[in-house]
mmCIF file of C-alpha atoms and ligand atoms in Angstrom:
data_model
loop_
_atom_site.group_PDB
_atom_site.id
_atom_site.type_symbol
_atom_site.label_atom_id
_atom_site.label_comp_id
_atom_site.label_asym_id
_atom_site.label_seq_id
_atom_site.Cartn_x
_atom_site.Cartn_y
_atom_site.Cartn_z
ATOM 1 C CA UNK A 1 13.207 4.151 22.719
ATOM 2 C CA UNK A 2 11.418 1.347 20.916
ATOM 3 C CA UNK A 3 10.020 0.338 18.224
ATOM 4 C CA UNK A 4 7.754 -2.451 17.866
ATOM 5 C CA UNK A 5 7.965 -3.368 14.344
ATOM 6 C CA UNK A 6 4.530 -5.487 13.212
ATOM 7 C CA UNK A 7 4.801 -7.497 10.371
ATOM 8 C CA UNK A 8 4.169 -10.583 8.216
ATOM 9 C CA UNK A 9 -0.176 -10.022 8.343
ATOM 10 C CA UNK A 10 -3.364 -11.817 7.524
ATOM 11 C CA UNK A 11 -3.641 -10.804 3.978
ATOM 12 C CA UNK A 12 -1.993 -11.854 0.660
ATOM 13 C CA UNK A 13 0.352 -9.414 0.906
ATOM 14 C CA UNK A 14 1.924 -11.602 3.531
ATOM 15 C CA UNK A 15 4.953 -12.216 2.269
ATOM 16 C CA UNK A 16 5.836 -8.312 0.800
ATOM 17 C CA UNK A 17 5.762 -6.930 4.150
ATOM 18 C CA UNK A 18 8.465 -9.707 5.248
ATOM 19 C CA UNK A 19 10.774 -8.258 2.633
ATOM 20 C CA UNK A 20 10.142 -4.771 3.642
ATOM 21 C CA UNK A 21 10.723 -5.314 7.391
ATOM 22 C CA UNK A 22 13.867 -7.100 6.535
ATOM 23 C CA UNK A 23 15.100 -4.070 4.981
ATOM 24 C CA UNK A 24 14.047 -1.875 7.581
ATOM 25 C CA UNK A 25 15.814 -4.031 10.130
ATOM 26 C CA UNK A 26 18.946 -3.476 8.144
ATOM 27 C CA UNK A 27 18.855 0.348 8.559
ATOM 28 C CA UNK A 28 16.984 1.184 11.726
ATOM 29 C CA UNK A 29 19.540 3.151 13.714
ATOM 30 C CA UNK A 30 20.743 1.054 16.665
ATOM 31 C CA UNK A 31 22.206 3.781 18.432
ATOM 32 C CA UNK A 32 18.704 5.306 19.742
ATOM 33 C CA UNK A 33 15.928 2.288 19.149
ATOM 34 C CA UNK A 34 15.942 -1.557 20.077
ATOM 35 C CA UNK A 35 13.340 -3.346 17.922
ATOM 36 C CA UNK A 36 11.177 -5.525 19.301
ATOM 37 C CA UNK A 37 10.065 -7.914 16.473
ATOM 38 C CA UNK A 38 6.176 -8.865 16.539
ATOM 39 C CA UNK A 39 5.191 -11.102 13.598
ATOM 40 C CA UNK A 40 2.036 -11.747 12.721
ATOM 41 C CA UNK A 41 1.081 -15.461 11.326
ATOM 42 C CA UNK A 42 -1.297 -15.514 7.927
ATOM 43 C CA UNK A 43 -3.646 -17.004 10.367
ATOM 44 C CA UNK A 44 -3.288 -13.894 12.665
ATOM 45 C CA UNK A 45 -1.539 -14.871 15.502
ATOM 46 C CA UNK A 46 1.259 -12.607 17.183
ATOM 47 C CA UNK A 47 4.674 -14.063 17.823
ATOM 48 C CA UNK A 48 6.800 -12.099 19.670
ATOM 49 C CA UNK A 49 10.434 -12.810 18.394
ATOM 50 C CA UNK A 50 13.466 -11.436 19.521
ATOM 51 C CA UNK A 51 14.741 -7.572 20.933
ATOM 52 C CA UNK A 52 17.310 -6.162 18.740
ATOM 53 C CA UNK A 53 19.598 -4.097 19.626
ATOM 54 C CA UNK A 54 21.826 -4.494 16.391
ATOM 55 C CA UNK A 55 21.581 -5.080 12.578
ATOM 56 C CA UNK A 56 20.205 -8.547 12.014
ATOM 57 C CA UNK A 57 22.938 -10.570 10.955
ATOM 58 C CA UNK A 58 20.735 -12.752 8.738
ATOM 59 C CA UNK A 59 17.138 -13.102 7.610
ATOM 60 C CA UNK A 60 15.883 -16.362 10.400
ATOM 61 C CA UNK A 61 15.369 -13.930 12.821
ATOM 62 C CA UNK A 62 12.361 -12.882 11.369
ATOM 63 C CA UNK A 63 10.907 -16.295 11.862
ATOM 64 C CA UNK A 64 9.734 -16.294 8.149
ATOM 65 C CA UNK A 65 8.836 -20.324 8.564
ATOM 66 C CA UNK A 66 6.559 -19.898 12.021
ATOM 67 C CA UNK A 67 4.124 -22.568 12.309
ATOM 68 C CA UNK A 68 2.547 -23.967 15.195
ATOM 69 C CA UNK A 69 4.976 -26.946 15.202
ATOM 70 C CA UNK A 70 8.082 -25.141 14.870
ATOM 71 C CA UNK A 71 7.137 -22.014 16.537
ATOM 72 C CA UNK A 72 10.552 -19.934 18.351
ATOM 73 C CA UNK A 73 8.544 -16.801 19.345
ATOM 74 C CA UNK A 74 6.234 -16.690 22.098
ATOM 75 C CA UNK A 75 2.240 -16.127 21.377
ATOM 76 C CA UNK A 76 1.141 -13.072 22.658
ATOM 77 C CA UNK A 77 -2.195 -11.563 23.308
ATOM 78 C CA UNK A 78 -1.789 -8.474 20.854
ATOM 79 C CA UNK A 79 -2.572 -5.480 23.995
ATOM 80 C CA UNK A 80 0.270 -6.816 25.534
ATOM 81 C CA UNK A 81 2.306 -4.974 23.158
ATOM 82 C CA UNK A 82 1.567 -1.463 24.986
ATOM 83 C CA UNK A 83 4.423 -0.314 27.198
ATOM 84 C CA UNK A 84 5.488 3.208 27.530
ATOM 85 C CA UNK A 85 8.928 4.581 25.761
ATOM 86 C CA UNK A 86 7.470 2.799 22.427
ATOM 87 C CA UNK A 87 6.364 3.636 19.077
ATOM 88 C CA UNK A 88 4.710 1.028 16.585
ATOM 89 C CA UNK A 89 5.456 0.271 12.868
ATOM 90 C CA UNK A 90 2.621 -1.465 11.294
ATOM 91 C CA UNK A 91 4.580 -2.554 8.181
ATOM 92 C CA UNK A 92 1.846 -4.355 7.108
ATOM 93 C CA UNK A 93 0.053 -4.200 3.453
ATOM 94 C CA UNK A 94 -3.405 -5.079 2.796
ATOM 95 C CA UNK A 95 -6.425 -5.838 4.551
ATOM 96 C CA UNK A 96 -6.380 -6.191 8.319
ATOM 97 C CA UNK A 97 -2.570 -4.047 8.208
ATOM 98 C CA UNK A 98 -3.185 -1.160 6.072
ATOM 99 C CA UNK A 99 -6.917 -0.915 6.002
ATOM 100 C CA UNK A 100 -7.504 0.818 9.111
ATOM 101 C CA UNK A 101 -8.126 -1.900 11.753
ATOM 102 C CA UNK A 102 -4.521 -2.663 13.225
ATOM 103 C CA UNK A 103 -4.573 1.023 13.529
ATOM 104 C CA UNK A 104 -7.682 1.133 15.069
ATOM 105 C CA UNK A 105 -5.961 -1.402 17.773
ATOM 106 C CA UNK A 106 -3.378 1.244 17.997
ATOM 107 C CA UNK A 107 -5.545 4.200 18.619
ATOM 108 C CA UNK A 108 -7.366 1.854 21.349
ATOM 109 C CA UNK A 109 -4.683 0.708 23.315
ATOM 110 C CA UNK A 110 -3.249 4.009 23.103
ATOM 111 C CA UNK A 111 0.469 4.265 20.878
ATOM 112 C CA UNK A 112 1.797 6.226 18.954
ATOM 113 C CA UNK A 113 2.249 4.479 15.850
ATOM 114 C CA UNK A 114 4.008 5.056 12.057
ATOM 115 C CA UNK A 115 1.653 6.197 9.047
ATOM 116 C CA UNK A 116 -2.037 6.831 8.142
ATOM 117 C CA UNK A 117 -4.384 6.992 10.746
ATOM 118 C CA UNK A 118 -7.702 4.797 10.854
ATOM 119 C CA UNK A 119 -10.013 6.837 8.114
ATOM 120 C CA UNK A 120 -7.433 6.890 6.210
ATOM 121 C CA UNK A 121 -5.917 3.783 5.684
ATOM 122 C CA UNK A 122 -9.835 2.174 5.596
ATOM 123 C CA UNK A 123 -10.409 5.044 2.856
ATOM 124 C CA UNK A 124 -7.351 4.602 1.009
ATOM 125 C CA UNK A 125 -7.446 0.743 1.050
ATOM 126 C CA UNK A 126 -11.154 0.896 -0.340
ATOM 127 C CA UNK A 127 -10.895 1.788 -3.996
ATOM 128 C CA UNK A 128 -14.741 2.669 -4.507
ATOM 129 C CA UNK A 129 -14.239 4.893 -1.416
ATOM 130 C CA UNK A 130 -11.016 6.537 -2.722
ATOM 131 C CA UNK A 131 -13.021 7.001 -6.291
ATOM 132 C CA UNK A 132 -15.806 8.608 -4.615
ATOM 133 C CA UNK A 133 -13.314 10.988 -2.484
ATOM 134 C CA UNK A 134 -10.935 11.713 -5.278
ATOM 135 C CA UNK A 135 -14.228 12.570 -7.265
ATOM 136 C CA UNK A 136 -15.242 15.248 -4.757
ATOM 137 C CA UNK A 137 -12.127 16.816 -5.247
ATOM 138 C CA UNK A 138 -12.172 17.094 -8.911
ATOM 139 C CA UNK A 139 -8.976 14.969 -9.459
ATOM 140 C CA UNK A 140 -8.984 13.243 -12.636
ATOM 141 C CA UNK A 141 -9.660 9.448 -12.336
ATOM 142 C CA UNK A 142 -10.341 6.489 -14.823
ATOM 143 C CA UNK A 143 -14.422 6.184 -15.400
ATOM 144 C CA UNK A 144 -15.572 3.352 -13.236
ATOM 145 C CA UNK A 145 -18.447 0.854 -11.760
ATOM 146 C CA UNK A 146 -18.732 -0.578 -8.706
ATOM 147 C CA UNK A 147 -20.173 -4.042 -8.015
ATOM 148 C CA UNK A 148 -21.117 -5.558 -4.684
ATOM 149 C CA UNK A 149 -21.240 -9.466 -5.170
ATOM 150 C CA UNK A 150 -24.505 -9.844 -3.799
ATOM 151 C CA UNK A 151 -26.085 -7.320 -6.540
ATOM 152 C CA UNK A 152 -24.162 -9.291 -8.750
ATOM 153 C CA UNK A 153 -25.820 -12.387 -7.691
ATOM 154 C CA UNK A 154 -28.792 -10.838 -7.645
ATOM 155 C CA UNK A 155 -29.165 -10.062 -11.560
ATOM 156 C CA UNK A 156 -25.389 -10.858 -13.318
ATOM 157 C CA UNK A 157 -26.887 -9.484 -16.389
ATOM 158 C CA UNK A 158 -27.954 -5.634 -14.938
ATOM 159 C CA UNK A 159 -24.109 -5.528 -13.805
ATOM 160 C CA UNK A 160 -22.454 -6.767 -17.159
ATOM 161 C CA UNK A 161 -25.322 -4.071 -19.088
ATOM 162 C CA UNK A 162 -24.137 -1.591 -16.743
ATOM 163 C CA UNK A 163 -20.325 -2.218 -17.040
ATOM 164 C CA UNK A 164 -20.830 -2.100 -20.913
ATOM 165 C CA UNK A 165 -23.018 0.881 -20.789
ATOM 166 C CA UNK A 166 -20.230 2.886 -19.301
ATOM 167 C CA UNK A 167 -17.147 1.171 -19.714
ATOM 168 C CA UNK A 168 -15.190 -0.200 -23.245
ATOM 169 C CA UNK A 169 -13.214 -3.147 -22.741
ATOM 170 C CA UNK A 170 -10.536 -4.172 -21.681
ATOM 171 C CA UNK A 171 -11.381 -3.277 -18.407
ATOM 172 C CA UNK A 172 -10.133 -4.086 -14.822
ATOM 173 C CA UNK A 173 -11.628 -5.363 -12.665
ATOM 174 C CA UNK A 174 -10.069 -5.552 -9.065
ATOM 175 C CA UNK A 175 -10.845 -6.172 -5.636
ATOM 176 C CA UNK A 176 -11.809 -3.170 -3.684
ATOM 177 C CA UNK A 177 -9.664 -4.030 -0.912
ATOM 178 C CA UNK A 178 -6.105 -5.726 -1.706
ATOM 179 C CA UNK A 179 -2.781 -4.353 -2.798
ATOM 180 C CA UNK A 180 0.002 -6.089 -5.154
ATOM 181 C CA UNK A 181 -2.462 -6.553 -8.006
ATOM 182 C CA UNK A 182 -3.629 -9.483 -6.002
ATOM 183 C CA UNK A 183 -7.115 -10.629 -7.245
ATOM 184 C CA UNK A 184 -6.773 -8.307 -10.232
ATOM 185 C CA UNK A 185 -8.060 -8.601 -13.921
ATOM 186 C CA UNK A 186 -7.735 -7.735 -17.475
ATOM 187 C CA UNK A 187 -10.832 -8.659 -19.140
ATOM 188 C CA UNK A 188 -11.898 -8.446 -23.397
ATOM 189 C CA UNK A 189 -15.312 -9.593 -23.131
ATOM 190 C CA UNK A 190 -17.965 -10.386 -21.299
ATOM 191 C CA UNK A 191 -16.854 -14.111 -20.442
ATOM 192 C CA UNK A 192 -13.656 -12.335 -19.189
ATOM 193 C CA UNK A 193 -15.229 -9.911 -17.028
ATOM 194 C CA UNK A 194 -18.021 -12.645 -15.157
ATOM 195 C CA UNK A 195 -14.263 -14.705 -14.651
ATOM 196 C CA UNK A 196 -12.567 -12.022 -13.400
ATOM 197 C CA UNK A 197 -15.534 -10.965 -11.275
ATOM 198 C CA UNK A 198 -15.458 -14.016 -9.464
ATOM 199 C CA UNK A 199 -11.542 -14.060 -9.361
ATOM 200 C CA UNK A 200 -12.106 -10.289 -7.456
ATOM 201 C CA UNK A 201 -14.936 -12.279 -4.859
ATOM 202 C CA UNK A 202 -11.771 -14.273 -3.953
ATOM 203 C CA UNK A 203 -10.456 -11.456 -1.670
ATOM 204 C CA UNK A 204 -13.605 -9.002 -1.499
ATOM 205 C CA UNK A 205 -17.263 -8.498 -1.560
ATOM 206 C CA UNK A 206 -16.605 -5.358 -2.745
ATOM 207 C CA UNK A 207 -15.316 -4.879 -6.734
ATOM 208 C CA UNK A 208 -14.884 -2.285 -9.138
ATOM 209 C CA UNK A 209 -14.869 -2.071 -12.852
ATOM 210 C CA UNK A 210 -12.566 0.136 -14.310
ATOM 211 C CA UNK A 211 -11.645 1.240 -17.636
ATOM 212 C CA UNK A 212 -8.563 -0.410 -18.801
ATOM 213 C CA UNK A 213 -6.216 2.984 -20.330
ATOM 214 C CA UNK A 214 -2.773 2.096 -22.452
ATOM 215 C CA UNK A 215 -0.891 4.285 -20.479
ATOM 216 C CA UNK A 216 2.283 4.910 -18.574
ATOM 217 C CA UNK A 217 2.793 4.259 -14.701
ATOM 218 C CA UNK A 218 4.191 6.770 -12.913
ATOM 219 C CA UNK A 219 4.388 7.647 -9.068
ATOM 220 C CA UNK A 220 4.581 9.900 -6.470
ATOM 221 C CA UNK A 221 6.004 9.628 -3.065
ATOM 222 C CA UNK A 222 4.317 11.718 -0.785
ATOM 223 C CA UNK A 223 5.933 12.390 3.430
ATOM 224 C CA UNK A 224 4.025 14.469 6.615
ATOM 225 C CA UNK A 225 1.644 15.287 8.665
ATOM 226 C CA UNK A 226 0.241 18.832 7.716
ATOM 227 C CA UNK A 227 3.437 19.467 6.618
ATOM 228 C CA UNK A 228 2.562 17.756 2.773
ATOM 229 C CA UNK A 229 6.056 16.796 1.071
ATOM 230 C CA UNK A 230 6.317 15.636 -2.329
ATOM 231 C CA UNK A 231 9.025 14.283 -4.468
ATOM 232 C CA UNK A 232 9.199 14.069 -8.076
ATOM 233 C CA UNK A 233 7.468 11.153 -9.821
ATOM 234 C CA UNK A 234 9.426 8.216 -10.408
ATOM 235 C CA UNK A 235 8.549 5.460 -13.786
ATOM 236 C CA UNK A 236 7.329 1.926 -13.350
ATOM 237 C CA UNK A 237 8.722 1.238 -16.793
ATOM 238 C CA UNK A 238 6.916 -2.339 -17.949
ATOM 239 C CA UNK A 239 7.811 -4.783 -20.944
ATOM 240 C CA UNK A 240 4.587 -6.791 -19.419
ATOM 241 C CA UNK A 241 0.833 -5.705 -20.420
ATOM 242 C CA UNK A 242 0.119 -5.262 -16.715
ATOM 243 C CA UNK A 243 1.705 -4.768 -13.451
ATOM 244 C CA UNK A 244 0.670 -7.824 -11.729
ATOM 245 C CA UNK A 245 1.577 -9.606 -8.793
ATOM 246 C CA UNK A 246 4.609 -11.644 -10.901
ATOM 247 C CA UNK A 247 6.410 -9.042 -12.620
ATOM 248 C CA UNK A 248 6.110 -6.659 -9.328
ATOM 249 C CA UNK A 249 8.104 -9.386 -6.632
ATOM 250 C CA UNK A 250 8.627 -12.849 -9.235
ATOM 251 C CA UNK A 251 10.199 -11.851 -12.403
ATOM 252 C CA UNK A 252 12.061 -8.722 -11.130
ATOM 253 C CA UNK A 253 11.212 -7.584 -14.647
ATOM 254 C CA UNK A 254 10.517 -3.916 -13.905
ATOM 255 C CA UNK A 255 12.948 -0.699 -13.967
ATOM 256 C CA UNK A 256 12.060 2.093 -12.130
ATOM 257 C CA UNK A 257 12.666 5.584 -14.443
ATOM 258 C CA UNK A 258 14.096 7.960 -11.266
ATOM 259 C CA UNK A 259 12.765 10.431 -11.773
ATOM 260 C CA UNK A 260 10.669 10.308 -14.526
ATOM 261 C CA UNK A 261 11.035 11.100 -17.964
ATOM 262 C CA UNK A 262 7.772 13.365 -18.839
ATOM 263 C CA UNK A 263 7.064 17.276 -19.028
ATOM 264 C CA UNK A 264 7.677 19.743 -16.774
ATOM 265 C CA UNK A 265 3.899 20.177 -16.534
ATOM 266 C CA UNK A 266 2.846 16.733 -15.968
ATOM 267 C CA UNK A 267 5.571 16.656 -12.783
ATOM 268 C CA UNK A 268 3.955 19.714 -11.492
ATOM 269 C CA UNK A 269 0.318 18.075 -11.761
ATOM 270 C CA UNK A 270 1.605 14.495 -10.718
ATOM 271 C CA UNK A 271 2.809 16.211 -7.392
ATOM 272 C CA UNK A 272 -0.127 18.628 -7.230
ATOM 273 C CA UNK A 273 -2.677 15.962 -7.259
ATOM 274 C CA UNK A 274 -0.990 14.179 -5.182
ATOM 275 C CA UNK A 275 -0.853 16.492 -2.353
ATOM 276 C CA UNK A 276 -4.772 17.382 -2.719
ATOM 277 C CA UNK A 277 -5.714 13.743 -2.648
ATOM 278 C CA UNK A 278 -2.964 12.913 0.257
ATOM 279 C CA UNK A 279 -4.779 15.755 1.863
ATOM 280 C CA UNK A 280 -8.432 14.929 0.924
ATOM 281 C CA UNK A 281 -7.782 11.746 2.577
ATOM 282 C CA UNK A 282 -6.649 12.992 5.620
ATOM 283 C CA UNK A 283 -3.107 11.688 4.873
ATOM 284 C CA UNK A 284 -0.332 11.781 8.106
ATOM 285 C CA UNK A 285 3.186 9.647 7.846
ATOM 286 C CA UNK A 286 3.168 8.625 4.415
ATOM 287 C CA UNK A 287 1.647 7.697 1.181
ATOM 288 C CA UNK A 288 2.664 6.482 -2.494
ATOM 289 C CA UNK A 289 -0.026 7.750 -5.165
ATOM 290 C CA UNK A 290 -0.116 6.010 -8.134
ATOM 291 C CA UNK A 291 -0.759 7.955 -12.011
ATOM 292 C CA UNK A 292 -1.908 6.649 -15.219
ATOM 293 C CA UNK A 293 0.269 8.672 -18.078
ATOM 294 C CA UNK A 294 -1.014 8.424 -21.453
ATOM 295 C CA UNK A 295 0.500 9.343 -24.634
ATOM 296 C CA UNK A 296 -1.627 12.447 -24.935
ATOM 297 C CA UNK A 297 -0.206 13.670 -21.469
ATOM 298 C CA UNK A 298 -3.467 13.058 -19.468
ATOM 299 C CA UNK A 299 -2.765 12.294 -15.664
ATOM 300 C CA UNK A 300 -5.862 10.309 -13.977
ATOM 301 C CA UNK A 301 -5.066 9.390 -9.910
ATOM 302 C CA UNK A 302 -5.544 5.724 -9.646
ATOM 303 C CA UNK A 303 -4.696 5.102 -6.127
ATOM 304 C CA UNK A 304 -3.413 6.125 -2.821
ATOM 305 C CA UNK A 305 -1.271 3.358 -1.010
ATOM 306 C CA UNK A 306 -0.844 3.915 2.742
ATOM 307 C CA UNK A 307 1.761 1.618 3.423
ATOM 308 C CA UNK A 308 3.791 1.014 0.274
ATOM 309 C CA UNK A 309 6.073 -1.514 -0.372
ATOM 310 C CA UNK A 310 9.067 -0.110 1.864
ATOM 311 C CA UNK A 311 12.395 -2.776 0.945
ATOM 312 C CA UNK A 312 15.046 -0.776 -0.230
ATOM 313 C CA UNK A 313 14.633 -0.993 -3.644
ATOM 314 C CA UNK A 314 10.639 -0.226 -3.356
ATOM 315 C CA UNK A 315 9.615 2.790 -5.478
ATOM 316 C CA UNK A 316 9.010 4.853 -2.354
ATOM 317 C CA UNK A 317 12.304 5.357 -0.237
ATOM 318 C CA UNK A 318 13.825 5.106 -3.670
ATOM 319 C CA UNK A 319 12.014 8.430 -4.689
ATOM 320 C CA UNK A 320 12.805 9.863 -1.438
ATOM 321 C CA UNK A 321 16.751 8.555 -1.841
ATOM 322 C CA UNK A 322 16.608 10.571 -5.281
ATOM 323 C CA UNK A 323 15.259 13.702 -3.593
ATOM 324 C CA UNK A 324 18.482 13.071 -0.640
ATOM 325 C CA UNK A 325 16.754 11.497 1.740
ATOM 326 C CA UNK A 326 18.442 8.254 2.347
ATOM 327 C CA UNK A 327 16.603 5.114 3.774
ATOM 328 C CA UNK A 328 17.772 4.785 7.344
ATOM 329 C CA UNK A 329 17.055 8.996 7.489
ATOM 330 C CA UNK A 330 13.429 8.301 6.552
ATOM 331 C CA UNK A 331 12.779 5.602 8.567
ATOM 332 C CA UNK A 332 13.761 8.221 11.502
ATOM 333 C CA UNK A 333 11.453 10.723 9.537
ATOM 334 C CA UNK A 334 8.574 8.766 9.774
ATOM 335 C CA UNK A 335 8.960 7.950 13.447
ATOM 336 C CA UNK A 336 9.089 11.552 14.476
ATOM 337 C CA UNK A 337 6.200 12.091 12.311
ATOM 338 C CA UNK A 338 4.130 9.624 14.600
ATOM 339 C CA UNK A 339 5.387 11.188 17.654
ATOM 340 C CA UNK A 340 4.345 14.043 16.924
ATOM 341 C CA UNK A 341 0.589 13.121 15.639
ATOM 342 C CA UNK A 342 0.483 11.135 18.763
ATOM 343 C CA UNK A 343 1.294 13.968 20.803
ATOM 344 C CA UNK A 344 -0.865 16.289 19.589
ATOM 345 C CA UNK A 345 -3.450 14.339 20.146
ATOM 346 C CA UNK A 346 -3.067 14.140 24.077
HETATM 347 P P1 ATP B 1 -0.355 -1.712 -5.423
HETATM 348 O O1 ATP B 1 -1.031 -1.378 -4.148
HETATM 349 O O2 ATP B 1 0.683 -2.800 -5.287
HETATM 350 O O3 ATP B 1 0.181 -0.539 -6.187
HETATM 351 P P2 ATP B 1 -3.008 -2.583 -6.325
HETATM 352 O O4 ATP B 1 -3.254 -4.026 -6.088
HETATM 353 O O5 ATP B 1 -3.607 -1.608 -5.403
HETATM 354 O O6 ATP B 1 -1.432 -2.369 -6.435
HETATM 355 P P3 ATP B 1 -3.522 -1.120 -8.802
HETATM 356 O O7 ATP B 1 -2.322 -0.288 -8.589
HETATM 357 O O8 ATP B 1 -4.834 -0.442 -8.837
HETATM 358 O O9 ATP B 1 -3.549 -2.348 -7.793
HETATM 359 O O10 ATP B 1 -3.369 -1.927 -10.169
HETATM 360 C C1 ATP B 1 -2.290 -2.797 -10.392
HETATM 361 C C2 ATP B 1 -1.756 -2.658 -11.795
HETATM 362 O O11 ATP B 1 -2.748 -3.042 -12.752
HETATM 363 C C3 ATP B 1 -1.402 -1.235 -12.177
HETATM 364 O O12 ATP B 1 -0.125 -0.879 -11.708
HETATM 365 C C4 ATP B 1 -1.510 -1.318 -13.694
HETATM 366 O O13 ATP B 1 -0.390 -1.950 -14.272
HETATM 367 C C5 ATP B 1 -2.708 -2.206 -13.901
HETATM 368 N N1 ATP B 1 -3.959 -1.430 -13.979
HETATM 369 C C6 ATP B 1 -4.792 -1.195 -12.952
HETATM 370 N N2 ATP B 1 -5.876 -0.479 -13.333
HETATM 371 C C7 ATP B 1 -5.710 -0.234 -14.644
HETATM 372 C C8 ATP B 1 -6.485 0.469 -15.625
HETATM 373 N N3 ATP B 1 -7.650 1.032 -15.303
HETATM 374 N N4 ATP B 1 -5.992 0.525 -16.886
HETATM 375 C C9 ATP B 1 -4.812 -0.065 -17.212
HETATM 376 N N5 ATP B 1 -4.041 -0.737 -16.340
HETATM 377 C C10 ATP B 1 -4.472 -0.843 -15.070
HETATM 378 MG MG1 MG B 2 -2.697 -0.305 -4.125
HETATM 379 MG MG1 MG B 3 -0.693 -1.387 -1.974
HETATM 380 MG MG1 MG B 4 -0.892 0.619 -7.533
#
């Protein structure tokens, strides 16, 4: 069998999906799949590199300096992916990867494919849409405002009067659609928040306002179809005021707390709200949910991430590792999970 491993992507979360297919290069086994490599420029075209049947021996074959001028892959028209015998693993983050629209591709030229399916990943990308669906199902979530840019631009001062009227600062302010804290504020004032409104704009037309908590990061991996697996929640533990882009891939500054180090009752919840949310959102393959923790024990959901990052040493195979699950095992997981969705749709 194969599997046609997508990645690389259109959105600023580029270059994270390189590291995670590297990794899953390095652990695919060889014995029963060849990997066809299909990367996809920041401009969106589709390279087709090479067919592996082994291990990469080093990084170059994933093409990571493709240009025009240098190109060694051949363009491809992206249909011309479909052949029989083949399963697809969008390992892409962010928009146009994770946010439903590769995977409506999928669905449309018929393949069975790894992770969320297309509501999903376009709910779970969305983070007004994942407030408004996490608030029907009465999981706890930070309060929040969402602003459109062109209300915004409409009447600035009805938005800030809003944000204030619900919200104390700091706040956060984030793009709706985006991953890796890209396009993501901490703002202490008003002159903050208009900045960081515009910084949002950036990568969206869609924003939300949230409160800003002091609170502890911890996460859940979550694996299946109907089948809902959880594993314990696992500790970004931070010496930096936020969790941005930097400290996340740059500064290698964070440990992860495996599992983590809180009640009995607050695992329970973490994994229970998980579930219903993974569940709520029509979850199928996998999903990492992300919890606030503060020092009075309160859980609030903040997000669902469809594709998470998925090297290694990412939070999510390393929960999984901790539960016995080892990398190359869940990899093999997540494929027979898509089989099996694709299947029973037929
Ligand atoms: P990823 O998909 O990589 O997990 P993301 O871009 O979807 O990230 P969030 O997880 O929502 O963004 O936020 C990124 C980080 O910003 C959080 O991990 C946290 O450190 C900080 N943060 C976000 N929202 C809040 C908030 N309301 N209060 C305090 N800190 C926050
Ligand atoms: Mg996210
Ligand atoms: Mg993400
Ligand atoms: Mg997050």
């Amino acid at each position: 069998m194969k599997i046609v491993l997508l990645y690389g992507g259109r959105s600023a979360e580029h270059d994270v999906s390189i590291l995670s297919a590297y990794s899953v290069l390095n652990a695919i086994y060889y014995d029963y799949y060849q990997v066809q490599l299909v990367f996809i420029t920041k401009d969106g075209v589709w390279v087709k590199g090479p067919l592996l049947t082994e291990k990469p021996k080093n990084e170059s074959v994933l093409n990571l300096t493709w240009d025009t001028k240098d190109a060694t892959g051949e363009v491809i028209s992206p249909s011309t992916i479909k052949e029989e015998d083949a399963v697809v693993f969008p390992l892409l983050h962010g928009p146009n990867g994770e946010d439903g629209t590769i995977q409506g591709f999928l669905e449309t030229i018929d393949m069975p494919y790894i992770g969320a399916g297309v509501l999903t990943s376009a709910c779970g990308m969305d983070k007004i849409m994942t407030k408004y669906i996490l608030q029907a199902a009465g999981i706890p979530q930070v309060p929040y405002v969402p602003v459109l840019k062109n209300l915004w631009k409409e009447n600035p001062k009805q938005i800030f009067e809003q944000c204030e009227g619900t919200l104390l600062y700091p706040m956060f302010i984030k793009p709706a659609n985006m991953g890796s804290s890209v396009g993501i504020s901490k703002a202490e004032n008003r002159e903050e928040l208009q900045n960081a409104l515009q910084e949002a704009y950036k990568y969206d037309t869609r924003a939300i306002v949230e409160q800003g908590i002091e609170a502890r990061e911890i996460e859940v991996a979550i694996l299946g179809n109907e089948d809902v697996r959880t594993t314990l929640a696992g500790e970004i533990v931070k010496d930096v005021a936020f969790y941005d882009y930097n400290s996340k891939y740059i500064d290698n500054q964070i440990v992860m707390q495996i599992p983590a180090e809180v009640t009995e009752d607050v695992q329970e919840k973490a994994q229970e709200f998980a579930k219903k949310a993974y569940i709520m959102l029509g979850g199928s393959g996998l999903s990492r949910c992300d919890f606030f923790l503060t020092n009075k024990n309160e859980l609030f959901l903040n997000e669902l991430n469809t594709m998470p990052g998925f090297t290694q040493y990412s939070m999510y195979p390393s929960l999984w590792e901790k539960m016995g699950l080892k990398y190359g095992d869940l990899i093999e997981e997540l494929i027979q999970l898509a089989l099996k969705r694709y299947k029973q749709r037929q």
